Structure formats: structure tokens, C-alpha cells
GROMACS .gro file of C-alpha atoms in nm:
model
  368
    1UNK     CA    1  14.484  13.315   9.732
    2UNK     CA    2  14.409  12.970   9.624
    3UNK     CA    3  14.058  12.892   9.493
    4UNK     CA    4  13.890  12.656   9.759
    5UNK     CA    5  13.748  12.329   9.632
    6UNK     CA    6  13.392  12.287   9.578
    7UNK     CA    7  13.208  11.931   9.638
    8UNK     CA    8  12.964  11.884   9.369
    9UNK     CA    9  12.677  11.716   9.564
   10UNK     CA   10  12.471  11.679   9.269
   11UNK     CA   11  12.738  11.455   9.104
   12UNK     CA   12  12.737  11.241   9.395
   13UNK     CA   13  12.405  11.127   9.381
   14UNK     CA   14  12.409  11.078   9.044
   15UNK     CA   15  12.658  10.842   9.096
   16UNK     CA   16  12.532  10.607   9.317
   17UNK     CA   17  12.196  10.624   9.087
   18UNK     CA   18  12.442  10.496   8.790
   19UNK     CA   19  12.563  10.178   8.980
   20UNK     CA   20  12.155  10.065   8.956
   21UNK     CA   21  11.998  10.011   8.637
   22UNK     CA   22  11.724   9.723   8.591
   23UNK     CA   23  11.794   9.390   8.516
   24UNK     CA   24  11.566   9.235   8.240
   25UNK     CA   25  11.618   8.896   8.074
   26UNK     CA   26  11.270   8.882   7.921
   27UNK     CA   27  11.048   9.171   7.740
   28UNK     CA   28  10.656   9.190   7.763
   29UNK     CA   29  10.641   9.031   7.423
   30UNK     CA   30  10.864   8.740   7.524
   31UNK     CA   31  11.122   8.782   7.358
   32UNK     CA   32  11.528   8.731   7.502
   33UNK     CA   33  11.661   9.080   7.571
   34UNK     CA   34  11.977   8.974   7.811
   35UNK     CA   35  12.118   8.634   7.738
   36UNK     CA   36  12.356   8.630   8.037
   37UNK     CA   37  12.050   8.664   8.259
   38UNK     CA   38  11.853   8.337   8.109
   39UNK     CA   39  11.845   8.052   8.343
   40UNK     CA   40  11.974   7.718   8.293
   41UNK     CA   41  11.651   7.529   8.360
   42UNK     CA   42  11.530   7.263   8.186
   43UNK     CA   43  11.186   7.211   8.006
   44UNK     CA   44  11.042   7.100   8.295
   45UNK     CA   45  11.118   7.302   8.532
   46UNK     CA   46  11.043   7.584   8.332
   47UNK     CA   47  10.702   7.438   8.272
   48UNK     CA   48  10.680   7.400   8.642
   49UNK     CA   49  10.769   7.762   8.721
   50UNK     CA   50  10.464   7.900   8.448
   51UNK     CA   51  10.236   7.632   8.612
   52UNK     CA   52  10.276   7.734   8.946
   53UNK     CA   53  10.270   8.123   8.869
   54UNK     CA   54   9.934   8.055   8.638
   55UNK     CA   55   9.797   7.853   9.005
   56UNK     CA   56   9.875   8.163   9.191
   57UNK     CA   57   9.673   8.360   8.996
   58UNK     CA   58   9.382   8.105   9.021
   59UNK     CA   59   9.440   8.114   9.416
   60UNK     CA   60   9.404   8.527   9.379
   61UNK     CA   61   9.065   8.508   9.215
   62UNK     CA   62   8.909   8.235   9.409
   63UNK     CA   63   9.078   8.406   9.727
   64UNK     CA   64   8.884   8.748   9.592
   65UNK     CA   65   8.542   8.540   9.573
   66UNK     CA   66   8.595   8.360   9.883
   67UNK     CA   67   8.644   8.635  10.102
   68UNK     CA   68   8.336   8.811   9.865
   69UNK     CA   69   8.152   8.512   9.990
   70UNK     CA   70   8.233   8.585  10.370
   71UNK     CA   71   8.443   8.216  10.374
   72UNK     CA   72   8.783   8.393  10.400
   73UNK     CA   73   8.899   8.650  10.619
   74UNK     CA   74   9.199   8.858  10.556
   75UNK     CA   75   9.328   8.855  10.190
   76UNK     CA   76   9.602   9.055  10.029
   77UNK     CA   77   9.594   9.036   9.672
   78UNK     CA   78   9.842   8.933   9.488
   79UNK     CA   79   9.788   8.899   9.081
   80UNK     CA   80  10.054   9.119   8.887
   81UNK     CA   81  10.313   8.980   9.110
   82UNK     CA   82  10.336   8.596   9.008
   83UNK     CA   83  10.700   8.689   8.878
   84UNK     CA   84  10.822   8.863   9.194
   85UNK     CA   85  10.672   8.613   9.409
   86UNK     CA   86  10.681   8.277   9.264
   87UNK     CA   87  10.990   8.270   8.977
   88UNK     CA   88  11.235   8.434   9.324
   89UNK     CA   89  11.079   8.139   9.552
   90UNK     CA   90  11.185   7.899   9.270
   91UNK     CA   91  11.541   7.956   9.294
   92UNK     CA   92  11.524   7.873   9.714
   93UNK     CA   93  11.593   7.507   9.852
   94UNK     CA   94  11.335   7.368  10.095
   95UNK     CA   95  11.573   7.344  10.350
   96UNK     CA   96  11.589   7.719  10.324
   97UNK     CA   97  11.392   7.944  10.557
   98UNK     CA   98  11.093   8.186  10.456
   99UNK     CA   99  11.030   8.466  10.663
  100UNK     CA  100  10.695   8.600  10.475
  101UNK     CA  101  10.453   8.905  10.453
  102UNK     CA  102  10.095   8.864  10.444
  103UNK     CA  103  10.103   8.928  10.070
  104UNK     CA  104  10.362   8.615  10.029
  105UNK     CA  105  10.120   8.334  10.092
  106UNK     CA  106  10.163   8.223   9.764
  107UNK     CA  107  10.567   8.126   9.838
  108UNK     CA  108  10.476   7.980  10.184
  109UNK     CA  109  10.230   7.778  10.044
  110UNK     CA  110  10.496   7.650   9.793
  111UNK     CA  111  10.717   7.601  10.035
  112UNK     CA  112  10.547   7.360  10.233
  113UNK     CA  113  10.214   7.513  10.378
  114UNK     CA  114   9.878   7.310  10.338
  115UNK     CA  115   9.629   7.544  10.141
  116UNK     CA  116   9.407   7.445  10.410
  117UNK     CA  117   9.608   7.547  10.703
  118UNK     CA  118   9.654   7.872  10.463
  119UNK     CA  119   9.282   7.944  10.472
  120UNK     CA  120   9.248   7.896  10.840
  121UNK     CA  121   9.499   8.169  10.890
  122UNK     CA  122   9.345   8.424  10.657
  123UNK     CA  123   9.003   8.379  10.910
  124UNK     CA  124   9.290   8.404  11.225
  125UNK     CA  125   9.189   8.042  11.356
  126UNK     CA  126   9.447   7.947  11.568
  127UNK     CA  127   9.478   7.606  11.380
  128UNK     CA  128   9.655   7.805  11.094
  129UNK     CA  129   9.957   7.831  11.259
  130UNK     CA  130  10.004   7.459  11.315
  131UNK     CA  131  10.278   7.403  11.063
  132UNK     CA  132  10.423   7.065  10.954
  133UNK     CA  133  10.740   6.999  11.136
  134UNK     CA  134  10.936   6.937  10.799
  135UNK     CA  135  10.849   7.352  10.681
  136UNK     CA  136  11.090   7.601  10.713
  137UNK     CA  137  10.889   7.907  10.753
  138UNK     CA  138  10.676   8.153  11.006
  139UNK     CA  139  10.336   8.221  10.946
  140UNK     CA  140  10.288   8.570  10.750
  141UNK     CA  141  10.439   8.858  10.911
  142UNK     CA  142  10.138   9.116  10.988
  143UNK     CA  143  10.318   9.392  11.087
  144UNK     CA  144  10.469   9.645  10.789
  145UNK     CA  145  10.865   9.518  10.792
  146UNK     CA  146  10.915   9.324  11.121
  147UNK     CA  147  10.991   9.033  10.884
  148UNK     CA  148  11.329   9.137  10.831
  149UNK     CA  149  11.442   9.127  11.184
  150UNK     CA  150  11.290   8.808  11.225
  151UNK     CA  151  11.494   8.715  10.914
  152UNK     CA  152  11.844   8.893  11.038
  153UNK     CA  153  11.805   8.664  11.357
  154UNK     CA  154  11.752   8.318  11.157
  155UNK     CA  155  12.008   8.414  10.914
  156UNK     CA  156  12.265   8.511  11.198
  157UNK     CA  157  12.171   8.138  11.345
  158UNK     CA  158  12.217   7.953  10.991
  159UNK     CA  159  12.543   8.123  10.988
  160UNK     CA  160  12.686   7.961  11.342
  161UNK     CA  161  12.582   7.635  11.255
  162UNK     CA  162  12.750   7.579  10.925
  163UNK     CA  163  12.440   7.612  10.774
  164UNK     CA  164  12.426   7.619  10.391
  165UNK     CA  165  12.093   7.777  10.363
  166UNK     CA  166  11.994   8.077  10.332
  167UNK     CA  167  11.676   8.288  10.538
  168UNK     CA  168  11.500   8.471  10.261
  169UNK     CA  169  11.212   8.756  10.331
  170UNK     CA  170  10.967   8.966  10.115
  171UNK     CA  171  10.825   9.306  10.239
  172UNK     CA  172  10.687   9.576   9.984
  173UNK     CA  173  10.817   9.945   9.923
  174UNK     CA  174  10.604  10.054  10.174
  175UNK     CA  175  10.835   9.875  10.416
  176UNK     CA  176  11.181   9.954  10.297
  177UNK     CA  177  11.070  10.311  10.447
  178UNK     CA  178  11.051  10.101  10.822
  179UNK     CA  179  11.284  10.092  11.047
  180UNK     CA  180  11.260   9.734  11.073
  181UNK     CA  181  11.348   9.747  10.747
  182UNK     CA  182  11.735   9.906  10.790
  183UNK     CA  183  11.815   9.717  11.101
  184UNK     CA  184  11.753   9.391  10.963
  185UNK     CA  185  11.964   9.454  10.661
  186UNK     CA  186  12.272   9.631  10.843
  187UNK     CA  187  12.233   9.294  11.123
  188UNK     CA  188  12.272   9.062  10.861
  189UNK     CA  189  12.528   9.314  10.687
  190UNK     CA  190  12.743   9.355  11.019
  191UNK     CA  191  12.758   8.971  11.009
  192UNK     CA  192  12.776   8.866  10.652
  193UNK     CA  193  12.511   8.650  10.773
  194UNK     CA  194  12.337   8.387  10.517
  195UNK     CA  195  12.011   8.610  10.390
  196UNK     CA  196  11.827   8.708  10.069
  197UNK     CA  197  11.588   9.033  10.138
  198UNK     CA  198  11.340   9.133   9.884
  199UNK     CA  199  11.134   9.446   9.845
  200UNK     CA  200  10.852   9.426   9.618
  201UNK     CA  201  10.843   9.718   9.498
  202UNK     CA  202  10.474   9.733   9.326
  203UNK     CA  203  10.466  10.139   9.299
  204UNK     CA  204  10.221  10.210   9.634
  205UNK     CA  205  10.239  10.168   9.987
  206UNK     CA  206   9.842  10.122  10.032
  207UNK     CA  207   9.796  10.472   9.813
  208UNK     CA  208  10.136  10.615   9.927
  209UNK     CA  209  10.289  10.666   9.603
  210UNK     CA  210  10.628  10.549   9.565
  211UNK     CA  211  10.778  10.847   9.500
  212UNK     CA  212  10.656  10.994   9.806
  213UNK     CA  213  10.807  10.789  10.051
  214UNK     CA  214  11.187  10.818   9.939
  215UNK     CA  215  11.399  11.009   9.715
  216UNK     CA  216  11.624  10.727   9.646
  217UNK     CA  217  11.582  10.687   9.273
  218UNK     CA  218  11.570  10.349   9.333
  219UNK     CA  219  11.499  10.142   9.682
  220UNK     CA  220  11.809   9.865   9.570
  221UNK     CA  221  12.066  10.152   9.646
  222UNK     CA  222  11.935  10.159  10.017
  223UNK     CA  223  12.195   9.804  10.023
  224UNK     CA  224  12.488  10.085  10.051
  225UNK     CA  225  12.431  10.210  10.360
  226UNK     CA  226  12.434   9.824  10.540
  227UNK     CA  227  12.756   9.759  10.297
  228UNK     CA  228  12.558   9.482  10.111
  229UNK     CA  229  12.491   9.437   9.757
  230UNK     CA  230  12.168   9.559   9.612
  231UNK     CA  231  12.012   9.477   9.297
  232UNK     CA  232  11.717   9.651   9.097
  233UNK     CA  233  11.538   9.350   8.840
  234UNK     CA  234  11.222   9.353   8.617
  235UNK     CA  235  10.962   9.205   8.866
  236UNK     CA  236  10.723   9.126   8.576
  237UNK     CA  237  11.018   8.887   8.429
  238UNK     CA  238  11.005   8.572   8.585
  239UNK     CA  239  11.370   8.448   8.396
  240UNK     CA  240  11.547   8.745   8.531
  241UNK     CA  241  11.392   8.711   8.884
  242UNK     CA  242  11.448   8.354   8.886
  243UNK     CA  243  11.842   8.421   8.782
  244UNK     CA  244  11.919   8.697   9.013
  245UNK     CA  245  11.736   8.515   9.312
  246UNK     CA  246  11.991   8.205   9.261
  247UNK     CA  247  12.278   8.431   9.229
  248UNK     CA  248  12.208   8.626   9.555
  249UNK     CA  249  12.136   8.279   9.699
  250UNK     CA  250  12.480   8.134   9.614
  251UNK     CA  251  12.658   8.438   9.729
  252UNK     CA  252  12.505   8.459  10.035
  253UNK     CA  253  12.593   8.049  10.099
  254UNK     CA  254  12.909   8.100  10.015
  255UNK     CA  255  12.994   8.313  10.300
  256UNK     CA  256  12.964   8.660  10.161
  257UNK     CA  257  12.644   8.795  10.383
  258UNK     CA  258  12.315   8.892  10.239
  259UNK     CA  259  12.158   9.058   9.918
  260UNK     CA  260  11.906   9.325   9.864
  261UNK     CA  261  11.702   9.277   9.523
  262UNK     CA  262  11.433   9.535   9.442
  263UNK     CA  263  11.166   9.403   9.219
  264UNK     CA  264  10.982   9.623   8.998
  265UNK     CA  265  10.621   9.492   8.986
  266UNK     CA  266  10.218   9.605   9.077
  267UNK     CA  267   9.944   9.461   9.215
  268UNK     CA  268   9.630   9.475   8.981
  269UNK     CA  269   9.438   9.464   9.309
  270UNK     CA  270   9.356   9.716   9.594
  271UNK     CA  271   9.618   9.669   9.883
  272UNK     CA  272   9.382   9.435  10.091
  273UNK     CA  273   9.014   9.387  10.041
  274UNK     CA  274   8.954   9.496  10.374
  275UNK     CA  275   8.861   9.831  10.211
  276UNK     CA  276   9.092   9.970  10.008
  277UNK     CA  277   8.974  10.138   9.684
  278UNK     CA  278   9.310  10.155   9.413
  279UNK     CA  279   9.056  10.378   9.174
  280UNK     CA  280   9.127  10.668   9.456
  281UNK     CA  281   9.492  10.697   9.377
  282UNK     CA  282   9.540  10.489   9.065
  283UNK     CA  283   9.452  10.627   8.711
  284UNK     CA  284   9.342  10.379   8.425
  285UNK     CA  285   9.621  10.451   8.237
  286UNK     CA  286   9.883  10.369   8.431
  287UNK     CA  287   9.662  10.070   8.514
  288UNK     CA  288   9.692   9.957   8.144
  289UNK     CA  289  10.037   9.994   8.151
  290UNK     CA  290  10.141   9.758   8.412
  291UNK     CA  291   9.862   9.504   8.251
  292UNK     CA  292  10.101   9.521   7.872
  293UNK     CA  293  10.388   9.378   8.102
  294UNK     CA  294  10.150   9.072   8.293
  295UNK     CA  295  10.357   8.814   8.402
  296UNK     CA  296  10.185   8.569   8.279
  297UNK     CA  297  10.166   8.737   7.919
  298UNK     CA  298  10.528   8.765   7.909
  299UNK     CA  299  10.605   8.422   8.003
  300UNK     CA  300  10.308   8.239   7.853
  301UNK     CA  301  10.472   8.369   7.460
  302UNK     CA  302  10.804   8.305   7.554
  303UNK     CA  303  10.697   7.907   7.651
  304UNK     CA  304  10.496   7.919   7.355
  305UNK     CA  305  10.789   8.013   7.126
  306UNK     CA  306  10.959   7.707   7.280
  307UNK     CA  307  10.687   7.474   7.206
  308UNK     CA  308  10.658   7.397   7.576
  309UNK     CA  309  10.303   7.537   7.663
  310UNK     CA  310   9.938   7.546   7.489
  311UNK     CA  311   9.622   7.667   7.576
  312UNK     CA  312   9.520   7.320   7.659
  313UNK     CA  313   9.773   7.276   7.919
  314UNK     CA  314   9.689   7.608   8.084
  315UNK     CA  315   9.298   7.556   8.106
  316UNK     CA  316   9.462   7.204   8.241
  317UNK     CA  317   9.632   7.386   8.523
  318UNK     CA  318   9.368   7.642   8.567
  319UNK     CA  319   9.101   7.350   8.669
  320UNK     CA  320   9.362   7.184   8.886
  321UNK     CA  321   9.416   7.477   9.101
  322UNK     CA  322   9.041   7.540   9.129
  323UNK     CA  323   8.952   7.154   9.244
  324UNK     CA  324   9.288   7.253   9.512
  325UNK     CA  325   9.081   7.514   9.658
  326UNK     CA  326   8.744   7.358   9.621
  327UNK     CA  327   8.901   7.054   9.861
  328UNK     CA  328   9.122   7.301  10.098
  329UNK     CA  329   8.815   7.551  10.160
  330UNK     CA  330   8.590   7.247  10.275
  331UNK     CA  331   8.863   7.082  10.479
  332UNK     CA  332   8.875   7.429  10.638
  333UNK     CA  333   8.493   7.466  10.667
  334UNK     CA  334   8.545   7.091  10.889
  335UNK     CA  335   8.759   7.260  11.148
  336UNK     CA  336   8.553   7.348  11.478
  337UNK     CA  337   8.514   7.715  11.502
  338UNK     CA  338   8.698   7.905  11.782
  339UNK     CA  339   8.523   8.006  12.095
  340UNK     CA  340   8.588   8.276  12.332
  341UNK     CA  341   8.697   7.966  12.635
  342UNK     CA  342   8.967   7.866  12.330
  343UNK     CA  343   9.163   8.226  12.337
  344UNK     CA  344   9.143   8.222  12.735
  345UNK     CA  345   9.293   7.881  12.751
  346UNK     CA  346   9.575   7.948  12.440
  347UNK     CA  347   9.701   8.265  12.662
  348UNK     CA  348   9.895   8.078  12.917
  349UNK     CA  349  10.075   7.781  12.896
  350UNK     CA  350  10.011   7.785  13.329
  351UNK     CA  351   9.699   7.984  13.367
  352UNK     CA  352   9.678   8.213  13.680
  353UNK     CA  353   9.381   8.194  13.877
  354UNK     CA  354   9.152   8.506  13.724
  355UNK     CA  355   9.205   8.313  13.350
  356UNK     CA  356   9.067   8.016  13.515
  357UNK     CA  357   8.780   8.185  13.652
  358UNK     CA  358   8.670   8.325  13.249
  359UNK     CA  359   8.716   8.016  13.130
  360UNK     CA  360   8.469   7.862  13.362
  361UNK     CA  361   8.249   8.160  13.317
  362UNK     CA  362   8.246   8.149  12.942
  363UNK     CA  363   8.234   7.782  12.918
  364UNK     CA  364   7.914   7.763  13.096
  365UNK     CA  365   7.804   7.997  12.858
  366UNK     CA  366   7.880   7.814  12.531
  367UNK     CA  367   7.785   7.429  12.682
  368UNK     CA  368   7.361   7.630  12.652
   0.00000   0.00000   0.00000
């Protein structure tokens, strides 16, 4: 009797894991480790991309001391991740739409968002959501992964009108493991619908663990299962997220449906500061490690070696960004505080009687 055929199971994951290895342009010593993945930007720009990941940084540690200070509400930090966040936004036109996560204020704000209007959203005043009519962009998605959806729906409506933009979205590792997450990406899939999705993946979900909340070696290969591509890139190299980013981007114009791209980063911060304590699931060592591949190390030597950034120019930035925030936090201070008559009369566009009644009853109250 013929020997029956065994299916080697093992083999087959192995497989897929082989089709995702890391994309790196840049090392943490600056230095060119993938030509074919070094962008053709000029001086300038690539002085603009440093200075604007060196003002995100700034933003993260005034943010820090602002909130500190009880003059900012909500913050989600976001130093380590200047690469991730700010070289991928780079590659994105205006006229393309961001769908963000409240860690990705940093991209909006790039994209078109006062810093002001910013602030007034991190203390959940209702004047934070009043966006300029010329950006492209929802206010930060709170809940874990719902971005996505929200991006499979604008991406499915760029796609019927001709569009040749792209909706682009940002969620962390934590919310690859949603099922917001999946549907989002097999929508857009099913559709070959114009969309870039990111996953930051910066190694915790709060103090989830990465490696606790999938066995996928990596989260770029969860792209196979909505039939789109998926990419795994260095999320401390801001040349090789920049590249990638523009890539995806002009596939997904060009009719062929969306890209996932997982970027490898951390946050030096806790998850929010509304609490969380990364010494309770983060050791110093591994700490250290992520520091030796900063961002803004990497990029900073490799500008240097091109003889198109100093220390002069940085401090220059550095006190640019601050006078920013100075201005934004007191145009925000300006803005009338909300009352409790304000969120009765923003519930209904035609009140019913009952909402009528609190508002009286609470406007009474606040006129003493």
C-alpha cells in the first residue's frame, strides 16, 4: 500500500515568515545600508523632514510638562517614533486624507491642524474639532482600531470619484489584534480601494507585550489574509520609512488597492500619562536598546555626513518649536471654557423639550 502524504505544517509557516524580512535604508550610526531604499529628495527637503521630526520631539516634551502643569488634558506620548510618524506623513500629498490615532497628532498637525485647535482637543473642548475647511483629516480616533474602518470607507469613496489620493491611517500593534483592524483592511482589499494602513508597531500594547498578542512572527504578514501587500520597515529609519510610504502611495493611486506597512519602532514614554507606569513591564535594558537606534541620532549623523545640518541649526529649530507652543497654549488658554448648558445645547441639532428644560435649569445656574 502506498505511503500517504504528509503536509508539513511547520514548513508552511516558515514560509510565509520568509516573504517578510525588514526593510532598512539607514543604520543607527547613519550610515547607507540599502541604496535602492534611499529617497530621491533634495537637500531641502531632507532638511525639512529632520526639522520637523526634531519639532515633534519638542512638542512631546512640552506636551509632557503641559499636561504636568494641569494645562493639557489627554496626551499620548510620542518621542521614539519621529521616524514612523513624521518621515511616512512626508511622503503623503495634502490633498490626501488622514484618518489618525490619538498618538498621531504629530501628522495631523502637519497636515493642516492649528497647534492650537490641537491643544483644545487634548482638554476635549469642543472647539478642537473645528477644522479648517481646506484639511483632509478627522480628529484622532479614540477608540483602539476604529480608524481603519473609517479609513476603508474614505478610501472606497476616493476610489468612485477618480480620486488620485490616497486615505492613509496609523493604529499601533495593539490594534492590528482588533477586529476593526481586519475588516478595514479586507474592505479596502475586496475593493482595491485607494489606502495606505500603518501599524506602529512600538513592541507593547499599553504593557501587553508584543509577543503576547499574536504569533505572527511579524504583524506585516497579517496583509495575506485581505490579499494585499504587506511590508515590515525599520521604524527608527526615517529614509526607509519615507521610501516605502511613497511606494505604497503610488501603488495604491495607481489602481492596485491598499498597502499594509509594519513599522518597527518604541515609545520612550509610558502609553499615555494618564497613568501608565512603562518601569512595570519594561526593563532598562531593553530601554537602552531602543535609545542606540533614536531617530533622531540616526538621522541627525547621516545629515551631518552630508554637510546639511549643525548643532546651530538644531538649537535653531528647537527654540522655534518652543515659541510655537508658547503662542498655541495661550491662544488656547483665550478660548471660553465649556459649561455644562454648552454639552446640552451641542446634543441636538433640534432639541426636544426635556433638553430645553436643563438648559434653562443649568443656565440659571452659571449666569450667579
Amino acid at each position: 500500500m502506498a505511503k500517504k502524504k504528509t503536509i508539513d505544517f511547520q514548513a508552511l509557516l516558515e514560509n510565509v515568515d520568509a516573504q517578510f524580512p525588514t526593510y532598512q535604508a539607514l543604520d543607527q550610526d547613519g550610515k547607507i545600508v540599502n541604496e535602492a531604499l534611499v529617497p530621491d529628495l533634495s537637500d531641502e527637503e531632507l532638511v525639512e523632514l529632520m526639522s520637523r521630526m526634531v519639532w515633534s520631539r519638542v512638542l512631546d516634551q512640552r506636551s509632557t510638562a503641559l499636561n504636568r502643569q494641569g494645562r493639557l488634558g489627554f496626551f499620548a506620548p510620542t518621542a521614539g517614533q519621529e521616524a514612523s510618524q513624521l518621515a511616512s506623513h512626508f511622503a503623503f500629498e495634502k490633498e490626501d486624507v488622514l484618518l489618525p490615532g490619538y498618538r498621531d497628532v504629530p501628522q495631523l498637525i502637519q497636515h493642516g491642524l492649528p497647534l492650537t485647535q490641537a491643544f483644545l482637543w487634548s482638554r476635549g473642548h469642543v472647539a478642537g474639532n473645528n477644522y479648517p475647511e481646506d484639511l483632509n483629516g478627522l480628529p484622532p480616533q479614540i477608540i483602539i482600531g476604529a480608524q481603519y474602518v473609517q479609513a476603508a470607507g474614505v478610501a472606497l469613496g476616493l476610489k468612485m470619484r477618480g480620486k488620485k489620493n490616497v486615505a492613509f491611517t496609523y493604529t499601533g500593534d495593539g490594534g492590528s489584534s482588533q477586529g476593526d483592524f481586519y475588516e478595514g483592511i479586507n474592505f479596502v482589499g475586496a475593493y482595491k480601494a485607494n489606502a495606505v494602513f500603518f501599524i506602529q508597531n512600538n513592541g507593547f500594547a499599553i504593557s501587553t507585550p508584543r509577543d503576547k498578542q499574536s504569533a505572527a512572527t511579524t504583524l506585516a504578514q497579517k496583509a495575506v489574509a485581505a490579499g494585499i501587500p504587506g511590508i515590515q520597515v525599520d521604524g527608527m529609519d526615517p529614509l526607509a520609512m519615507y521610501t516605502v510610504s511613497k511606494m505604497a502611495r503610488d501603488w495604491s493611486v495607481a489602481g492596485n488597492g491598499p498597502v499594509l506597512i509594519e513599522a518597527l519602532t518604541y515609545r520612550y514614554g509610558p502609553h499615555t500619562l494618564s497613568g501608565d507606569d512603562p518601569t512595570r513591564y519594561r526593563s532598562k535594558e531593553m530601554d537602552d536598546e531602543w535609545v542606540a537606534k533614536d531617530p533622531l541620532v540616526r538621522f541627525r549623523k547621516y545629515l551631518e555626513g552630508k554637510g546639511l545640518w549643525t548643532e546651530a541649526k538644531e538649537e535653531e529649530v528647537i527654540e522655534a518649536a518652543k515659541e510655537e507652543i508658547k503662542e498655541a497654549i495661550a491662544e488656547a488658554d483665550k478660548v471660553p471654557k465649556q459649561k455644562v448648558s454648552d454639552f446640552l445645547k451641542n446634543m441636538f441639532e433640534d432639541q426636544p423639550q426635556s433638553i430645553k428644560e436643563q438648559i434653562e435649569i443649568y443656565e440659571a445656574k452659571e449666569s450667579k
